[in-house]
Amino acid sequence: MPLISGLLPRFAGEQPFAGLLVAACLHVTAETAVLVRLLRAGGARVALAASNPLSTQDDIALALARDDGIEVFARAGVDRPGYYRHIAAALGDGPDLVVDDGGDLVNTLHTSSSPLIRRALDRVRGGCESTTTGVIRLRRMAADGALAFPMIAANDTPAKRMLDNTHGTGQSVIDGILRATNTLLAGKTVVVAGFGACGAGIASGAAGLGARVIVTEVDPVRALDASLRGFRVLPMAAAALLGEVFVTATGSVGVVAAEHFDLMRDGAILANAGHFDAEIDVRALGAAAIVVHEGVRPHADAYEMPDGRRLLLLAEGRVVNLVAAEGHPAEVMDLAFGIVALSLAWLAVNSEKLSADVHAVPADIDAEAARLVLAAMGTEIDVLSPAQVSYLESWRIGS
Ligand SMILES: NC(=O)c1ccc[n+]([C@@H]2O[C@H](COP(=O)([O-])OP(=O)(O)OC[C@H]3O[C@@H](n4cnc5c(N)ncnc54)[C@H](O)[C@@H]3O)[C@@H](O)[C@H]2O)c1
């Protein structure tokens, strides 16, 4: 992770988080450990909870707690009450800054009736959100006047969405499906629900492996984009009849639902890439099945329908790339977390100037992160000449 490694000496010298407590709710993976160590090197005390009960790598949690003095509240496979207990514990002392991935930490801060967490809320100066689903929730909170402090939408920078959502998710979701099923994608019909940043990456990854890709969408512009890139666009009710592999990446709920399970062919594979396990209606799938054969392969359960068809649900409908594979490659998280770290350092200085709203990452931070990644790749780019700058800044020069 060269970007973060490059920031280490800078943060160690500048101490942007001296005396501050940062509470983070992130997938507890090796890449997260690198971010957490950077925050620590920058002077922060860090409390870390998991942002998904299935994605915690226990060895990483242990190493961070034992070797790095991080207060870690995470264990793989913890149940729902335990998951929220962990988040509450990470908020315990009242953090100065928060880092969230999906919004559960910020949501807990704003909705908990515990006096301890209410006190913690008063202390928070601001934070960063790392994923689309979390940013959507934050915008709703801000619109309702419910957000109590400024949040930076670290997810929304052009560089992050390109590298992480499109290329990172595109590759690692396919990786998760392949590890969980060992299926051949070439020649298969893959249905991708949602052609946003993630769905576009998954669709082109599957197509690159020789799959026939069908896209479902609700947004006409995205649907047109998918169509112009050569993908067949259909409503889910029509795609359900044709698909052999289904991947949801919408950030919405019930995208693959009871009426679709009836239409699917025997052996259809169901996987979710969206943040929450709500995109495939797993409860309806369970209700429709006469028996569930759990663990037919690691991270794959076969739901047997009354007519004998079996539908294979991966990762219990949770983020397949994090549960069945290892999430994004480190290079992807390097940029995503580099933007989080730089934004957080900026926030430590500027939070008082910001309203309790959702704010964009300052454009120079996005450009700086992209420049550092390019430098690490050994890629050079051109620089505008003075003549080009004055041409672009002038409106007097005609054709
Ligand atoms: N698995 C990962 O590693 C990973 C990484 C980044 C983001 N995410 C998550 O993936 C989800 C999608 O993120 P994104 O950045 O692509 O969002 P996005 O907003 O760019 O794209 C979502 C797309 O889904 C479409 N959509 C919404 N409801 C739909 C429906 N019912 N049927 C079909 N299409 C529908 C929207 O029109 C949009 O085009 C979010 O939950 C996000 O948090 C996961």
Short mmCIF file of C-alpha atoms and ligand atoms in Angstrom, two decimals:
data_model
loop_
_atom_site.label_atom_id
_atom_site.label_comp_id
_atom_site.label_asym_id
_atom_site.label_seq_id
_atom_site.Cartn_x
_atom_site.Cartn_y
_atom_site.Cartn_z
CA MET A 1 0.00 0.00 0.00
CA PRO A 2 2.49 2.63 -1.22
CA LEU A 3 0.22 5.65 -0.78
CA ILE A 4 -0.36 4.91 2.91
CA SER A 5 3.29 3.92 3.40
CA GLY A 6 4.27 7.25 1.84
CA LEU A 7 1.96 9.10 4.26
CA LEU A 8 3.42 7.36 7.31
CA PRO A 9 6.53 9.54 7.80
CA ARG A 10 4.49 12.66 7.05
CA PHE A 11 1.78 11.83 9.61
CA ALA A 12 4.40 10.70 12.14
CA GLY A 13 6.07 14.10 11.81
CA GLU A 14 2.98 16.32 11.60
CA GLN A 15 0.88 14.44 14.22
CA PRO A 16 -2.47 15.59 12.74
CA PHE A 17 -4.42 13.51 15.28
CA ALA A 18 -2.39 14.29 18.40
CA GLY A 19 -4.60 13.73 21.43
CA LEU A 20 -7.63 12.72 19.36
CA LEU A 21 -9.72 9.57 19.68
CA VAL A 22 -10.82 8.11 16.33
CA ALA A 23 -13.64 5.52 16.37
CA ALA A 24 -13.69 3.47 13.18
CA CYS A 25 -16.28 0.98 11.95
CA LEU A 26 -14.61 -0.82 9.06
CA HIS A 27 -14.15 -4.34 7.69
CA VAL A 28 -11.43 -5.69 9.96
CA THR A 29 -8.98 -6.79 7.28
CA ALA A 30 -5.24 -6.48 6.70
CA GLU A 31 -5.75 -3.32 4.63
CA THR A 32 -7.78 -1.72 7.41
CA ALA A 33 -4.94 -2.56 9.78
CA VAL A 34 -2.59 -0.50 7.59
CA LEU A 35 -4.96 2.50 7.77
CA VAL A 36 -5.39 2.13 11.52
CA ARG A 37 -1.62 2.03 12.02
CA LEU A 38 -1.32 5.23 9.95
CA LEU A 39 -3.90 6.99 12.16
CA ARG A 40 -2.02 5.77 15.21
CA ALA A 41 1.29 7.01 13.78
CA GLY A 42 -0.43 10.37 13.28
CA GLY A 43 -1.07 10.59 17.02
CA ALA A 44 -4.61 9.13 17.28
CA ARG A 45 -5.95 6.74 19.84
CA VAL A 46 -8.03 4.35 17.76
CA ALA A 47 -11.06 2.22 18.65
CA LEU A 48 -12.08 -0.19 15.90
CA ALA A 49 -15.35 -2.09 15.44
CA ALA A 50 -16.29 -4.26 12.47
CA SER A 51 -18.66 -2.94 9.79
CA ASN A 52 -19.83 -6.44 8.91
CA PRO A 53 -20.14 -9.43 11.25
CA LEU A 54 -18.79 -11.89 8.69
CA SER A 55 -15.83 -10.04 7.23
CA THR A 56 -13.63 -9.81 10.34
CA GLN A 57 -10.25 -11.49 10.00
CA ASP A 58 -9.70 -12.61 13.60
CA ASP A 59 -5.92 -12.81 13.25
CA ILE A 60 -5.84 -9.15 12.17
CA ALA A 61 -8.11 -8.11 15.05
CA LEU A 62 -5.82 -9.91 17.46
CA ALA A 63 -2.63 -8.43 16.01
CA LEU A 64 -4.01 -4.87 16.13
CA ALA A 65 -5.07 -5.29 19.74
CA ARG A 66 -1.92 -7.10 20.88
CA ASP A 67 0.82 -5.39 18.89
CA ASP A 68 -0.49 -1.93 18.06
CA GLY A 69 -2.46 -0.84 21.11
CA ILE A 70 -5.67 -0.51 19.12
CA GLU A 71 -8.93 -1.03 21.02
CA VAL A 72 -10.54 -3.66 18.80
CA PHE A 73 -14.16 -4.74 19.19
CA ALA A 74 -14.66 -7.38 16.49
CA ARG A 75 -14.92 -11.12 16.10
CA ALA A 76 -15.82 -13.11 13.00
CA GLY A 77 -19.36 -14.50 13.01
CA VAL A 78 -20.61 -12.40 15.93
CA ASP A 79 -24.43 -12.23 16.15
CA ARG A 80 -26.45 -9.06 15.56
CA PRO A 81 -26.70 -7.92 19.20
CA GLY A 82 -22.97 -8.58 19.60
CA TYR A 83 -22.23 -6.58 16.43
CA TYR A 84 -24.04 -3.52 17.80
CA ARG A 85 -22.53 -4.04 21.27
CA HIS A 86 -19.12 -3.83 19.61
CA ILE A 87 -20.00 -0.58 17.86
CA ALA A 88 -21.27 0.90 21.13
CA ALA A 89 -18.06 -0.19 22.87
CA ALA A 90 -15.92 1.53 20.20
CA LEU A 91 -17.89 4.74 20.82
CA GLY A 92 -17.58 4.35 24.58
CA ASP A 93 -15.30 7.24 25.48
CA GLY A 94 -16.72 9.72 22.96
CA PRO A 95 -14.53 9.93 19.86
CA ASP A 96 -13.36 13.22 18.33
CA LEU A 97 -13.49 11.82 14.79
CA VAL A 98 -15.29 8.83 13.26
CA VAL A 99 -14.70 6.66 10.20
CA ASP A 100 -17.70 4.68 9.02
CA ASP A 101 -18.37 2.13 6.30
CA GLY A 102 -22.09 1.72 5.69
CA GLY A 103 -23.37 4.10 8.36
CA ASP A 104 -23.94 1.77 11.31
CA LEU A 105 -21.60 3.67 13.62
CA VAL A 106 -23.04 7.10 12.79
CA ASN A 107 -26.54 5.65 12.98
CA THR A 108 -25.87 4.16 16.42
CA LEU A 109 -24.49 7.51 17.60
CA HIS A 110 -27.67 9.30 16.52
CA THR A 111 -30.31 6.75 17.53
CA SER A 112 -29.05 5.07 20.69
CA SER A 113 -30.92 5.81 23.92
CA SER A 114 -27.84 4.99 26.02
CA PRO A 115 -26.73 8.08 28.01
CA LEU A 116 -23.11 7.07 27.38
CA ILE A 117 -23.57 7.21 23.60
CA ARG A 118 -25.56 10.45 23.80
CA ARG A 119 -22.58 11.94 25.60
CA ALA A 120 -20.27 10.48 22.95
CA LEU A 121 -22.34 12.16 20.20
CA ASP A 122 -21.75 15.60 21.76
CA ARG A 123 -18.01 15.12 21.47
CA VAL A 124 -17.75 14.12 17.79
CA ARG A 125 -16.30 16.85 15.54
CA GLY A 126 -16.80 15.06 12.25
CA GLY A 127 -15.99 12.00 10.22
CA CYS A 128 -15.67 10.18 6.93
CA GLU A 129 -17.97 7.66 5.24
CA SER A 130 -16.43 5.08 2.94
CA THR A 131 -19.27 3.54 0.97
CA THR A 132 -22.24 4.44 -1.23
CA THR A 133 -24.86 3.01 1.10
CA GLY A 134 -23.51 5.01 4.04
CA VAL A 135 -23.43 8.24 2.03
CA ILE A 136 -27.05 7.72 0.94
CA ARG A 137 -28.10 7.31 4.58
CA LEU A 138 -26.08 10.38 5.65
CA ARG A 139 -27.73 12.53 2.98
CA ARG A 140 -31.15 11.45 4.28
CA MET A 141 -30.12 12.28 7.83
CA ALA A 142 -28.82 15.70 6.72
CA ALA A 143 -32.04 16.40 4.77
CA ASP A 144 -34.05 15.61 7.91
CA GLY A 145 -31.83 17.94 9.93
CA ALA A 146 -30.79 14.92 12.01
CA LEU A 147 -27.05 14.86 11.32
CA ALA A 148 -25.20 16.32 14.29
CA PHE A 149 -21.72 16.86 12.76
CA PRO A 150 -20.03 17.23 9.36
CA MET A 151 -19.32 14.04 7.42
CA ILE A 152 -17.02 13.78 4.42
CA ALA A 153 -18.29 11.53 1.62
CA ALA A 154 -14.95 9.78 1.07
CA ASN A 155 -16.80 7.29 -1.15
CA ASP A 156 -17.79 9.89 -3.69
CA THR A 157 -14.48 11.11 -5.09
CA PRO A 158 -14.00 10.30 -8.77
CA ALA A 159 -10.71 8.46 -8.10
CA LYS A 160 -12.20 6.31 -5.33
CA ARG A 161 -15.33 5.38 -7.25
CA MET A 162 -13.27 4.45 -10.31
CA LEU A 163 -10.63 2.37 -8.56
CA ASP A 164 -12.63 0.93 -5.66
CA ASN A 165 -16.27 0.59 -6.68
CA THR A 166 -15.67 -0.20 -10.34
CA HIS A 167 -12.33 -2.00 -10.63
CA GLY A 168 -11.98 -3.30 -7.05
CA THR A 169 -15.53 -4.54 -6.67
CA GLY A 170 -15.61 -5.70 -10.28
CA GLN A 171 -12.64 -8.01 -9.75
CA SER A 172 -13.20 -9.15 -6.16
CA VAL A 173 -16.90 -9.94 -6.55
CA ILE A 174 -16.06 -12.25 -9.45
CA ASP A 175 -13.26 -13.69 -7.28
CA GLY A 176 -15.77 -14.36 -4.46
CA ILE A 177 -18.20 -16.09 -6.82
CA LEU A 178 -15.45 -18.23 -8.32
CA ARG A 179 -14.02 -19.23 -4.93
CA ALA A 180 -17.46 -20.12 -3.58
CA THR A 181 -18.58 -22.11 -6.63
CA ASN A 182 -15.58 -22.91 -8.85
CA THR A 183 -17.98 -22.38 -11.73
CA LEU A 184 -16.90 -21.49 -15.28
CA LEU A 185 -18.26 -18.07 -16.20
CA ALA A 186 -17.41 -18.32 -19.90
CA GLY A 187 -20.61 -18.98 -21.82
CA LYS A 188 -22.83 -18.47 -18.75
CA THR A 189 -25.57 -15.89 -18.53
CA VAL A 190 -24.74 -13.50 -15.69
CA VAL A 191 -27.40 -11.05 -14.55
CA VAL A 192 -26.05 -7.90 -12.87
CA ALA A 193 -28.65 -5.88 -11.00
CA GLY A 194 -27.66 -2.21 -10.92
CA PHE A 195 -25.29 -0.60 -13.42
CA GLY A 196 -23.75 1.96 -11.09
CA ALA A 197 -20.06 2.18 -10.27
CA CYS A 198 -19.94 -1.38 -8.85
CA GLY A 199 -22.34 -3.02 -11.29
CA ALA A 200 -20.44 -1.61 -14.28
CA GLY A 201 -17.22 -3.18 -12.97
CA ILE A 202 -18.86 -6.54 -12.26
CA ALA A 203 -20.56 -6.58 -15.68
CA SER A 204 -17.35 -5.85 -17.57
CA GLY A 205 -15.39 -8.36 -15.44
CA ALA A 206 -17.92 -11.10 -16.19
CA ALA A 207 -17.99 -10.16 -19.87
CA GLY A 208 -14.18 -10.25 -19.92
CA LEU A 209 -14.35 -13.86 -18.74
CA GLY A 210 -16.70 -14.73 -21.59
CA ALA A 211 -20.06 -14.51 -19.83
CA ARG A 212 -23.20 -13.24 -21.56
CA VAL A 213 -24.17 -10.32 -19.34
CA ILE A 214 -27.68 -9.03 -18.75
CA VAL A 215 -28.13 -5.80 -16.79
CA THR A 216 -31.22 -4.76 -14.83
CA GLU A 217 -31.67 -1.09 -13.91
CA VAL A 218 -34.22 1.45 -12.73
CA ASP A 219 -32.29 4.52 -13.93
CA PRO A 220 -32.79 5.21 -17.66
CA VAL A 221 -29.40 6.91 -18.07
CA ARG A 222 -27.50 4.02 -16.49
CA ALA A 223 -29.61 1.55 -18.47
CA LEU A 224 -28.74 3.42 -21.67
CA ASP A 225 -25.07 3.36 -20.72
CA ALA A 226 -25.22 -0.42 -20.17
CA SER A 227 -27.03 -0.86 -23.46
CA LEU A 228 -24.49 1.25 -25.38
CA ARG A 229 -21.67 -0.80 -23.88
CA GLY A 230 -23.22 -3.88 -25.45
CA PHE A 231 -25.02 -5.41 -22.48
CA ARG A 232 -28.56 -6.70 -22.81
CA VAL A 233 -30.89 -4.72 -20.53
CA LEU A 234 -34.02 -6.42 -19.19
CA PRO A 235 -36.37 -6.14 -16.23
CA MET A 236 -35.53 -8.64 -13.48
CA ALA A 237 -38.73 -10.59 -14.15
CA ALA A 238 -37.45 -11.37 -17.67
CA ALA A 239 -33.80 -11.79 -16.65
CA ALA A 240 -34.77 -14.26 -13.91
CA LEU A 241 -35.79 -16.77 -16.58
CA LEU A 242 -32.43 -16.55 -18.37
CA GLY A 243 -29.80 -16.02 -15.67
CA GLU A 244 -27.43 -18.68 -14.42
CA VAL A 245 -25.59 -16.33 -12.06
CA PHE A 246 -27.25 -13.31 -10.41
CA VAL A 247 -25.26 -10.51 -8.77
CA THR A 248 -26.95 -7.59 -7.03
CA ALA A 249 -25.16 -4.23 -6.73
CA THR A 250 -27.91 -1.66 -6.22
CA GLY A 251 -27.78 -0.48 -2.61
CA SER A 252 -31.53 -1.19 -2.54
CA VAL A 253 -33.75 -3.92 -1.06
CA GLY A 254 -35.65 -6.91 -2.45
CA VAL A 255 -34.11 -6.63 -5.92
CA VAL A 256 -34.15 -10.41 -6.29
CA ALA A 257 -37.37 -11.41 -4.54
CA ALA A 258 -39.95 -14.17 -4.12
CA GLU A 259 -41.49 -13.73 -7.57
CA HIS A 260 -38.07 -14.17 -9.19
CA PHE A 261 -37.08 -17.35 -7.33
CA ASP A 262 -40.10 -19.09 -8.92
CA LEU A 263 -38.76 -18.28 -12.40
CA MET A 264 -35.10 -19.27 -11.96
CA ARG A 265 -33.53 -22.35 -13.42
CA ASP A 266 -32.13 -25.23 -11.39
CA GLY A 267 -28.60 -24.46 -10.18
CA ALA A 268 -28.91 -20.68 -10.42
CA ILE A 269 -26.26 -18.94 -8.32
CA LEU A 270 -27.27 -15.90 -6.23
CA ALA A 271 -24.66 -13.45 -4.97
CA ASN A 272 -24.82 -9.96 -3.52
CA ALA A 273 -22.21 -7.20 -3.87
CA GLY A 274 -24.25 -4.43 -2.22
CA HIS A 275 -23.39 -3.29 1.26
CA PHE A 276 -26.35 -4.82 3.11
CA ASP A 277 -27.78 -8.34 2.90
CA ALA A 278 -31.12 -6.93 1.80
CA GLU A 279 -30.77 -7.00 -2.00
CA ILE A 280 -31.59 -10.71 -2.29
CA ASP A 281 -34.68 -11.45 -0.20
CA VAL A 282 -33.08 -14.27 1.79
CA ARG A 283 -36.07 -14.60 4.11
CA ALA A 284 -38.41 -15.15 1.14
CA LEU A 285 -35.94 -17.63 -0.31
CA GLY A 286 -35.96 -19.55 2.96
CA ALA A 287 -39.75 -19.49 3.05
CA ALA A 288 -39.99 -20.77 -0.53
CA ALA A 289 -37.53 -23.63 0.04
CA ILE A 290 -38.59 -27.01 1.41
CA VAL A 291 -35.11 -27.66 2.71
CA VAL A 292 -31.85 -25.72 2.96
CA HIS A 293 -28.65 -27.71 2.44
CA GLU A 294 -26.21 -25.56 4.37
CA GLY A 295 -22.54 -25.41 3.43
CA VAL A 296 -22.65 -27.49 0.24
CA ARG A 297 -19.38 -25.67 -0.33
CA PRO A 298 -17.77 -23.02 1.89
CA HIS A 299 -20.01 -19.92 1.72
CA ALA A 300 -22.64 -21.66 -0.42
CA ASP A 301 -26.06 -22.92 0.75
CA ALA A 302 -28.42 -24.79 -1.59
CA TYR A 303 -32.10 -23.88 -1.24
CA GLU A 304 -34.23 -26.76 -2.50
CA MET A 305 -37.56 -25.68 -3.98
CA PRO A 306 -40.76 -27.78 -3.89
CA ASP A 307 -40.28 -28.68 -7.60
CA GLY A 308 -36.77 -30.00 -6.93
CA ARG A 309 -34.83 -27.00 -8.28
CA ARG A 310 -31.89 -25.91 -6.16
CA LEU A 311 -30.83 -22.27 -5.93
CA LEU A 312 -27.34 -21.66 -4.59
CA LEU A 313 -27.09 -18.65 -2.26
CA LEU A 314 -23.56 -17.40 -1.66
CA ALA A 315 -22.32 -15.80 1.57
CA GLU A 316 -25.85 -15.82 3.07
CA GLY A 317 -26.64 -12.91 0.76
CA ARG A 318 -23.94 -10.71 2.31
CA VAL A 319 -21.14 -8.95 0.40
CA VAL A 320 -19.74 -11.90 -1.51
CA ASN A 321 -16.32 -10.38 -2.18
CA LEU A 322 -15.65 -9.86 1.51
CA VAL A 323 -17.14 -13.08 2.80
CA ALA A 324 -16.09 -15.60 0.15
CA ALA A 325 -12.94 -13.80 -1.02
CA GLU A 326 -10.64 -11.24 0.57
CA GLY A 327 -12.38 -8.02 -0.37
CA HIS A 328 -10.57 -5.54 -2.52
CA PRO A 329 -6.94 -6.01 -3.43
CA ALA A 330 -4.58 -3.94 -1.29
CA GLU A 331 -3.87 -1.46 -4.13
CA VAL A 332 -7.54 -0.50 -4.17
CA MET A 333 -7.80 -0.01 -0.44
CA ASP A 334 -4.55 1.97 -0.56
CA LEU A 335 -6.25 4.73 -2.55
CA ALA A 336 -9.61 4.48 -0.74
CA PHE A 337 -8.01 4.59 2.71
CA GLY A 338 -5.44 7.18 1.61
CA ILE A 339 -8.36 9.48 0.77
CA VAL A 340 -9.96 8.68 4.15
CA ALA A 341 -6.72 9.43 6.03
CA LEU A 342 -6.05 12.70 4.17
CA SER A 343 -9.70 13.77 4.61
CA LEU A 344 -9.62 12.97 8.30
CA ALA A 345 -6.41 14.99 8.79
CA TRP A 346 -8.04 17.88 6.90
CA LEU A 347 -11.14 17.53 9.07
CA ALA A 348 -9.09 17.60 12.27
CA VAL A 349 -8.11 21.17 11.32
CA ASN A 350 -11.24 22.35 9.50
CA SER A 351 -14.23 20.66 11.20
CA GLU A 352 -15.33 23.83 12.98
CA LYS A 353 -15.73 25.65 9.66
CA LEU A 354 -18.09 22.97 8.31
CA SER A 355 -21.85 22.69 8.79
CA ALA A 356 -23.48 19.48 10.07
CA ASP A 357 -23.97 18.18 6.56
CA VAL A 358 -22.43 15.81 4.01
CA HIS A 359 -19.38 17.39 2.39
CA ALA A 360 -17.32 16.45 -0.65
CA VAL A 361 -13.68 15.49 -0.27
CA PRO A 362 -11.68 18.61 -1.21
CA ALA A 363 -10.71 18.17 -4.88
CA ASP A 364 -7.01 18.64 -4.17
CA ILE A 365 -7.07 15.63 -1.83
CA ASP A 366 -8.51 13.43 -4.59
CA ALA A 367 -5.91 14.69 -7.07
CA GLU A 368 -3.10 14.28 -4.52
CA ALA A 369 -4.14 10.69 -3.80
CA ALA A 370 -4.33 9.86 -7.52
CA ARG A 371 -0.92 11.49 -8.09
CA LEU A 372 0.68 9.47 -5.26
CA VAL A 373 -0.80 6.22 -6.64
CA LEU A 374 0.45 7.04 -10.14
CA ALA A 375 3.89 7.81 -8.75
CA ALA A 376 3.92 4.47 -6.93
CA MET A 377 2.99 2.77 -10.22
CA GLY A 378 5.87 4.58 -11.90
CA THR A 379 3.43 6.31 -14.26
CA GLU A 380 4.19 9.86 -15.35
CA ILE A 381 1.69 12.26 -16.85
CA ASP A 382 1.93 15.51 -18.76
CA VAL A 383 1.73 18.94 -17.16
CA LEU A 384 -0.15 21.85 -18.75
CA SER A 385 2.24 24.34 -20.35
CA PRO A 386 1.84 28.06 -19.45
CA ALA A 387 0.40 28.62 -22.96
CA GLN A 388 -2.15 25.85 -22.41
CA VAL A 389 -3.10 27.25 -19.00
CA SER A 390 -3.69 30.73 -20.43
CA TYR A 391 -5.64 29.26 -23.38
CA LEU A 392 -7.91 27.29 -21.04
CA GLU A 393 -8.41 30.28 -18.74
CA SER A 394 -9.22 32.72 -21.51
CA TRP A 395 -12.61 33.20 -23.15
CA ARG A 396 -11.31 35.75 -25.71
CA ILE A 397 -9.49 33.28 -27.93
CA GLY A 398 -11.91 31.99 -30.56
CA SER A 399 -11.50 29.11 -33.00
N1 LIG B 1 -18.85 -5.15 -2.26
C1 LIG B 1 -18.05 -4.11 -2.20
O1 LIG B 1 -16.84 -4.23 -2.00
C2 LIG B 1 -18.61 -2.75 -2.42
C3 LIG B 1 -17.76 -1.68 -2.77
C4 LIG B 1 -18.32 -0.41 -2.99
C5 LIG B 1 -19.69 -0.25 -2.83
N2 LIG B 1 -20.48 -1.31 -2.44
C6 LIG B 1 -21.93 -1.23 -2.28
O2 LIG B 1 -22.53 -1.61 -3.54
C7 LIG B 1 -23.79 -0.94 -3.69
C8 LIG B 1 -23.79 -0.19 -5.03
O3 LIG B 1 -22.78 0.81 -4.99
P1 LIG B 1 -22.49 1.74 -6.27
O4 LIG B 1 -21.36 2.63 -5.89
O5 LIG B 1 -22.41 0.92 -7.50
O6 LIG B 1 -23.84 2.61 -6.28
P2 LIG B 1 -24.43 3.43 -7.52
O7 LIG B 1 -25.41 4.38 -6.93
O8 LIG B 1 -23.33 3.95 -8.39
O9 LIG B 1 -25.21 2.30 -8.36
C9 LIG B 1 -26.35 1.63 -7.94
C10 LIG B 1 -27.20 1.38 -9.18
O10 LIG B 1 -28.28 0.50 -8.84
C11 LIG B 1 -29.44 0.96 -9.54
N3 LIG B 1 -30.61 0.42 -8.87
C12 LIG B 1 -31.21 0.87 -7.75
N4 LIG B 1 -32.29 0.09 -7.46
C13 LIG B 1 -32.34 -0.85 -8.42
C14 LIG B 1 -33.22 -1.94 -8.68
N5 LIG B 1 -34.25 -2.20 -7.88
N6 LIG B 1 -32.99 -2.71 -9.78
C15 LIG B 1 -31.95 -2.44 -10.60
N7 LIG B 1 -31.10 -1.42 -10.41
C16 LIG B 1 -31.28 -0.64 -9.33
C17 LIG B 1 -29.32 2.47 -9.49
O11 LIG B 1 -30.11 3.07 -10.50
C18 LIG B 1 -27.83 2.67 -9.72
O12 LIG B 1 -27.52 2.81 -11.10
C19 LIG B 1 -23.92 -0.05 -2.46
O13 LIG B 1 -24.64 -0.75 -1.47
C20 LIG B 1 -22.48 0.13 -2.01
O14 LIG B 1 -22.39 0.49 -0.65
C21 LIG B 1 -19.97 -2.55 -2.27
#
